[in-house]
Amino acid sequence: MSGSKPGSEATQAKPRAARTRKKPARSGASGSDSSVVVAGKKQAAKVTKTETALKVLRRKRGASIAEMQELTGWQAHSVRGFLSGTVKKKLGLQIVSDAGKDGVRRYRIDDAGRAG
């Protein structure tokens, strides 16, 4: 043989054409409008879990992890990740943690200062 190896150009299979996948249609309204117009009627947009969690964190009393779990449907580790990743790092808000007389740890957003 004159230097040909198995798998040379003559014996290789032709490359397959790349498959394309259609993207599913996006649902919901685009833009910054917080309301959706359906059949001429204006309806309020759906409140997100993030907005719900931030609302209870802004209360004077704050919220426990169990309360946030119940309101959002998240697991405890997801609530803790939300507090550190989204609230502290992305939004730059200061979180205060207090253990109450009942022994339950509650978290709240401290409006006096920003995380730094």
mmCIF file with all atom_site columns, C-alpha atoms in Angstrom:
data_model
loop_
_atom_site.group_PDB
_atom_site.id
_atom_site.type_symbol
_atom_site.label_atom_id
_atom_site.label_alt_id
_atom_site.label_comp_id
_atom_site.label_asym_id
_atom_site.label_entity_id
_atom_site.label_seq_id
_atom_site.pdbx_PDB_ins_code
_atom_site.Cartn_x
_atom_site.Cartn_y
_atom_site.Cartn_z
_atom_site.occupancy
_atom_site.B_iso_or_equiv
_atom_site.pdbx_formal_charge
_atom_site.auth_seq_id
_atom_site.auth_comp_id
_atom_site.auth_asym_id
_atom_site.auth_atom_id
_atom_site.pdbx_PDB_model_num
ATOM 1   C CA . MET A 1 1   ? 0.000   0.000  0.000  1.00 0.00 ? 1   MET A CA 1
ATOM 2   C CA . SER A 1 2   ? 1.200   3.431  -0.787 1.00 0.00 ? 2   SER A CA 1
ATOM 3   C CA . GLY A 1 3   ? 0.677   5.187  2.548  1.00 0.00 ? 3   GLY A CA 1
ATOM 4   C CA . SER A 1 4   ? -3.136  5.026  2.647  1.00 0.00 ? 4   SER A CA 1
ATOM 5   C CA . LYS A 1 5   ? -4.680  4.444  6.028  1.00 0.00 ? 5   LYS A CA 1
ATOM 6   C CA . PRO A 1 6   ? -8.079  3.116  6.982  1.00 0.00 ? 6   PRO A CA 1
ATOM 7   C CA . GLY A 1 7   ? -10.471 6.007  7.267  1.00 0.00 ? 7   GLY A CA 1
ATOM 8   C CA . SER A 1 8   ? -8.861  7.983  4.468  1.00 0.00 ? 8   SER A CA 1
ATOM 9   C CA . GLU A 1 9   ? -10.860 10.413 2.393  1.00 0.00 ? 9   GLU A CA 1
ATOM 10  C CA . ALA A 1 10  ? -12.157 7.710  0.082  1.00 0.00 ? 10  ALA A CA 1
ATOM 11  C CA . THR A 1 11  ? -13.695 5.655  2.902  1.00 0.00 ? 11  THR A CA 1
ATOM 12  C CA . GLN A 1 12  ? -15.035 8.442  5.161  1.00 0.00 ? 12  GLN A CA 1
ATOM 13  C CA . ALA A 1 13  ? -18.766 9.022  5.384  1.00 0.00 ? 13  ALA A CA 1
ATOM 14  C CA . LYS A 1 14  ? -20.191 12.285 4.151  1.00 0.00 ? 14  LYS A CA 1
ATOM 15  C CA . PRO A 1 15  ? -20.959 14.809 6.897  1.00 0.00 ? 15  PRO A CA 1
ATOM 16  C CA . ARG A 1 16  ? -24.598 15.149 7.862  1.00 0.00 ? 16  ARG A CA 1
ATOM 17  C CA . ALA A 1 17  ? -26.475 18.352 7.306  1.00 0.00 ? 17  ALA A CA 1
ATOM 18  C CA . ALA A 1 18  ? -27.130 20.292 10.497 1.00 0.00 ? 18  ALA A CA 1
ATOM 19  C CA . ARG A 1 19  ? -30.651 19.980 11.794 1.00 0.00 ? 19  ARG A CA 1
ATOM 20  C CA . THR A 1 20  ? -32.552 23.120 12.541 1.00 0.00 ? 20  THR A CA 1
ATOM 21  C CA . ARG A 1 21  ? -35.152 23.385 15.236 1.00 0.00 ? 21  ARG A CA 1
ATOM 22  C CA . LYS A 1 22  ? -37.939 25.882 15.124 1.00 0.00 ? 22  LYS A CA 1
ATOM 23  C CA . LYS A 1 23  ? -38.166 28.118 18.143 1.00 0.00 ? 23  LYS A CA 1
ATOM 24  C CA . PRO A 1 24  ? -41.528 28.073 19.935 1.00 0.00 ? 24  PRO A CA 1
ATOM 25  C CA . ALA A 1 25  ? -43.612 31.202 19.673 1.00 0.00 ? 25  ALA A CA 1
ATOM 26  C CA . ARG A 1 26  ? -43.148 33.621 22.537 1.00 0.00 ? 26  ARG A CA 1
ATOM 27  C CA . SER A 1 27  ? -46.141 34.117 24.760 1.00 0.00 ? 27  SER A CA 1
ATOM 28  C CA . GLY A 1 28  ? -47.103 37.258 26.571 1.00 0.00 ? 28  GLY A CA 1
ATOM 29  C CA . ALA A 1 29  ? -46.901 40.906 25.675 1.00 0.00 ? 29  ALA A CA 1
ATOM 30  C CA . SER A 1 30  ? -43.651 42.499 24.692 1.00 0.00 ? 30  SER A CA 1
ATOM 31  C CA . GLY A 1 31  ? -42.477 45.898 25.828 1.00 0.00 ? 31  GLY A CA 1
ATOM 32  C CA . SER A 1 32  ? -42.668 47.641 29.156 1.00 0.00 ? 32  SER A CA 1
ATOM 33  C CA . ASP A 1 33  ? -46.454 47.977 29.337 1.00 0.00 ? 33  ASP A CA 1
ATOM 34  C CA . SER A 1 34  ? -47.593 46.357 32.583 1.00 0.00 ? 34  SER A CA 1
ATOM 35  C CA . SER A 1 35  ? -51.088 45.621 31.301 1.00 0.00 ? 35  SER A CA 1
ATOM 36  C CA . VAL A 1 36  ? -52.380 43.366 28.568 1.00 0.00 ? 36  VAL A CA 1
ATOM 37  C CA . VAL A 1 37  ? -55.200 44.279 26.205 1.00 0.00 ? 37  VAL A CA 1
ATOM 38  C CA . VAL A 1 38  ? -57.482 41.329 25.489 1.00 0.00 ? 38  VAL A CA 1
ATOM 39  C CA . ALA A 1 39  ? -60.531 41.808 23.228 1.00 0.00 ? 39  ALA A CA 1
ATOM 40  C CA . GLY A 1 40  ? -60.637 45.537 23.924 1.00 0.00 ? 40  GLY A CA 1
ATOM 41  C CA . LYS A 1 41  ? -60.455 45.097 27.709 1.00 0.00 ? 41  LYS A CA 1
ATOM 42  C CA . LYS A 1 42  ? -57.388 46.004 29.748 1.00 0.00 ? 42  LYS A CA 1
ATOM 43  C CA . GLN A 1 43  ? -56.234 43.412 32.296 1.00 0.00 ? 43  GLN A CA 1
ATOM 44  C CA . ALA A 1 44  ? -53.495 43.700 34.900 1.00 0.00 ? 44  ALA A CA 1
ATOM 45  C CA . ALA A 1 45  ? -50.309 41.778 34.137 1.00 0.00 ? 45  ALA A CA 1
ATOM 46  C CA . LYS A 1 46  ? -49.413 38.715 36.198 1.00 0.00 ? 46  LYS A CA 1
ATOM 47  C CA . VAL A 1 47  ? -47.424 39.464 39.353 1.00 0.00 ? 47  VAL A CA 1
ATOM 48  C CA . THR A 1 48  ? -44.101 37.605 39.377 1.00 0.00 ? 48  THR A CA 1
ATOM 49  C CA . LYS A 1 49  ? -42.715 35.554 42.248 1.00 0.00 ? 49  LYS A CA 1
ATOM 50  C CA . THR A 1 50  ? -39.787 37.970 42.516 1.00 0.00 ? 50  THR A CA 1
ATOM 51  C CA . GLU A 1 51  ? -42.156 40.911 42.980 1.00 0.00 ? 51  GLU A CA 1
ATOM 52  C CA . THR A 1 52  ? -44.110 38.969 45.596 1.00 0.00 ? 52  THR A CA 1
ATOM 53  C CA . ALA A 1 53  ? -40.957 38.089 47.547 1.00 0.00 ? 53  ALA A CA 1
ATOM 54  C CA . LEU A 1 54  ? -39.634 41.659 47.402 1.00 0.00 ? 54  LEU A CA 1
ATOM 55  C CA . LYS A 1 55  ? -42.979 42.985 48.629 1.00 0.00 ? 55  LYS A CA 1
ATOM 56  C CA . VAL A 1 56  ? -42.921 40.844 51.794 1.00 0.00 ? 56  VAL A CA 1
ATOM 57  C CA . LEU A 1 57  ? -39.235 41.628 52.371 1.00 0.00 ? 57  LEU A CA 1
ATOM 58  C CA . ARG A 1 58  ? -40.064 45.343 52.382 1.00 0.00 ? 58  ARG A CA 1
ATOM 59  C CA . ARG A 1 59  ? -42.590 44.939 55.212 1.00 0.00 ? 59  ARG A CA 1
ATOM 60  C CA . LYS A 1 60  ? -41.491 46.365 58.565 1.00 0.00 ? 60  LYS A CA 1
ATOM 61  C CA . ARG A 1 61  ? -41.561 42.884 60.068 1.00 0.00 ? 61  ARG A CA 1
ATOM 62  C CA . GLY A 1 62  ? -39.953 41.206 57.026 1.00 0.00 ? 62  GLY A CA 1
ATOM 63  C CA . ALA A 1 63  ? -40.510 37.564 56.154 1.00 0.00 ? 63  ALA A CA 1
ATOM 64  C CA . SER A 1 64  ? -39.193 34.158 57.150 1.00 0.00 ? 64  SER A CA 1
ATOM 65  C CA . ILE A 1 65  ? -37.880 31.643 54.651 1.00 0.00 ? 65  ILE A CA 1
ATOM 66  C CA . ALA A 1 66  ? -40.966 29.503 55.288 1.00 0.00 ? 66  ALA A CA 1
ATOM 67  C CA . GLU A 1 67  ? -43.272 32.429 54.445 1.00 0.00 ? 67  GLU A CA 1
ATOM 68  C CA . MET A 1 68  ? -41.413 33.135 51.209 1.00 0.00 ? 68  MET A CA 1
ATOM 69  C CA . GLN A 1 69  ? -41.530 29.428 50.323 1.00 0.00 ? 69  GLN A CA 1
ATOM 70  C CA . GLU A 1 70  ? -45.287 29.400 50.784 1.00 0.00 ? 70  GLU A CA 1
ATOM 71  C CA . LEU A 1 71  ? -45.849 32.559 48.738 1.00 0.00 ? 71  LEU A CA 1
ATOM 72  C CA . THR A 1 72  ? -43.558 31.670 45.831 1.00 0.00 ? 72  THR A CA 1
ATOM 73  C CA . GLY A 1 73  ? -43.597 27.873 45.768 1.00 0.00 ? 73  GLY A CA 1
ATOM 74  C CA . TRP A 1 74  ? -39.776 27.837 45.905 1.00 0.00 ? 74  TRP A CA 1
ATOM 75  C CA . GLN A 1 75  ? -37.661 25.422 47.944 1.00 0.00 ? 75  GLN A CA 1
ATOM 76  C CA . ALA A 1 76  ? -35.689 26.775 50.932 1.00 0.00 ? 76  ALA A CA 1
ATOM 77  C CA . HIS A 1 77  ? -32.365 26.723 49.051 1.00 0.00 ? 77  HIS A CA 1
ATOM 78  C CA . SER A 1 78  ? -33.960 28.695 46.207 1.00 0.00 ? 78  SER A CA 1
ATOM 79  C CA . VAL A 1 79  ? -35.200 31.358 48.632 1.00 0.00 ? 79  VAL A CA 1
ATOM 80  C CA . ARG A 1 80  ? -31.712 31.671 50.137 1.00 0.00 ? 80  ARG A CA 1
ATOM 81  C CA . GLY A 1 81  ? -30.209 31.891 46.648 1.00 0.00 ? 81  GLY A CA 1
ATOM 82  C CA . PHE A 1 82  ? -32.725 34.598 45.739 1.00 0.00 ? 82  PHE A CA 1
ATOM 83  C CA . LEU A 1 83  ? -31.772 36.581 48.858 1.00 0.00 ? 83  LEU A CA 1
ATOM 84  C CA . SER A 1 84  ? -28.041 36.460 48.192 1.00 0.00 ? 84  SER A CA 1
ATOM 85  C CA . GLY A 1 85  ? -27.945 36.411 44.399 1.00 0.00 ? 85  GLY A CA 1
ATOM 86  C CA . THR A 1 86  ? -30.818 38.592 43.291 1.00 0.00 ? 86  THR A CA 1
ATOM 87  C CA . VAL A 1 87  ? -31.563 40.884 46.205 1.00 0.00 ? 87  VAL A CA 1
ATOM 88  C CA . LYS A 1 88  ? -28.017 41.501 47.462 1.00 0.00 ? 88  LYS A CA 1
ATOM 89  C CA . LYS A 1 89  ? -25.878 41.130 44.345 1.00 0.00 ? 89  LYS A CA 1
ATOM 90  C CA . LYS A 1 90  ? -28.075 42.071 41.393 1.00 0.00 ? 90  LYS A CA 1
ATOM 91  C CA . LEU A 1 91  ? -30.335 44.650 43.023 1.00 0.00 ? 91  LEU A CA 1
ATOM 92  C CA . GLY A 1 92  ? -27.713 45.885 45.502 1.00 0.00 ? 92  GLY A CA 1
ATOM 93  C CA . LEU A 1 93  ? -30.138 45.990 48.429 1.00 0.00 ? 93  LEU A CA 1
ATOM 94  C CA . GLN A 1 94  ? -29.116 45.485 52.047 1.00 0.00 ? 94  GLN A CA 1
ATOM 95  C CA . ILE A 1 95  ? -30.770 42.552 53.839 1.00 0.00 ? 95  ILE A CA 1
ATOM 96  C CA . VAL A 1 96  ? -31.170 42.545 57.603 1.00 0.00 ? 96  VAL A CA 1
ATOM 97  C CA . SER A 1 97  ? -31.677 39.264 59.442 1.00 0.00 ? 97  SER A CA 1
ATOM 98  C CA . ASP A 1 98  ? -33.260 39.150 62.900 1.00 0.00 ? 98  ASP A CA 1
ATOM 99  C CA . ALA A 1 99  ? -34.247 36.237 65.119 1.00 0.00 ? 99  ALA A CA 1
ATOM 100 C CA . GLY A 1 100 ? -37.574 37.026 66.770 1.00 0.00 ? 100 GLY A CA 1
ATOM 101 C CA . LYS A 1 101 ? -38.780 36.150 70.241 1.00 0.00 ? 101 LYS A CA 1
ATOM 102 C CA . ASP A 1 102 ? -40.437 33.083 68.764 1.00 0.00 ? 102 ASP A CA 1
ATOM 103 C CA . GLY A 1 103 ? -37.040 31.886 67.471 1.00 0.00 ? 103 GLY A CA 1
ATOM 104 C CA . VAL A 1 104 ? -37.941 32.330 63.807 1.00 0.00 ? 104 VAL A CA 1
ATOM 105 C CA . ARG A 1 105 ? -35.336 34.118 61.683 1.00 0.00 ? 105 ARG A CA 1
ATOM 106 C CA . ARG A 1 106 ? -36.855 36.862 59.558 1.00 0.00 ? 106 ARG A CA 1
ATOM 107 C CA . TYR A 1 107 ? -35.297 38.769 56.676 1.00 0.00 ? 107 TYR A CA 1
ATOM 108 C CA . ARG A 1 108 ? -36.134 42.270 55.532 1.00 0.00 ? 108 ARG A CA 1
ATOM 109 C CA . ILE A 1 109 ? -34.782 44.867 53.158 1.00 0.00 ? 109 ILE A CA 1
ATOM 110 C CA . ASP A 1 110 ? -33.044 47.716 54.971 1.00 0.00 ? 110 ASP A CA 1
ATOM 111 C CA . ASP A 1 111 ? -34.018 50.891 53.121 1.00 0.00 ? 111 ASP A CA 1
ATOM 112 C CA . ALA A 1 112 ? -31.486 52.951 55.096 1.00 0.00 ? 112 ALA A CA 1
ATOM 113 C CA . GLY A 1 113 ? -28.427 51.531 53.350 1.00 0.00 ? 113 GLY A CA 1
ATOM 114 C CA . ARG A 1 114 ? -27.288 49.896 50.163 1.00 0.00 ? 114 ARG A CA 1
ATOM 115 C CA . ALA A 1 115 ? -25.159 46.741 50.015 1.00 0.00 ? 115 ALA A CA 1
ATOM 116 C CA . GLY A 1 116 ? -21.628 47.556 49.028 1.00 0.00 ? 116 GLY A CA 1
#
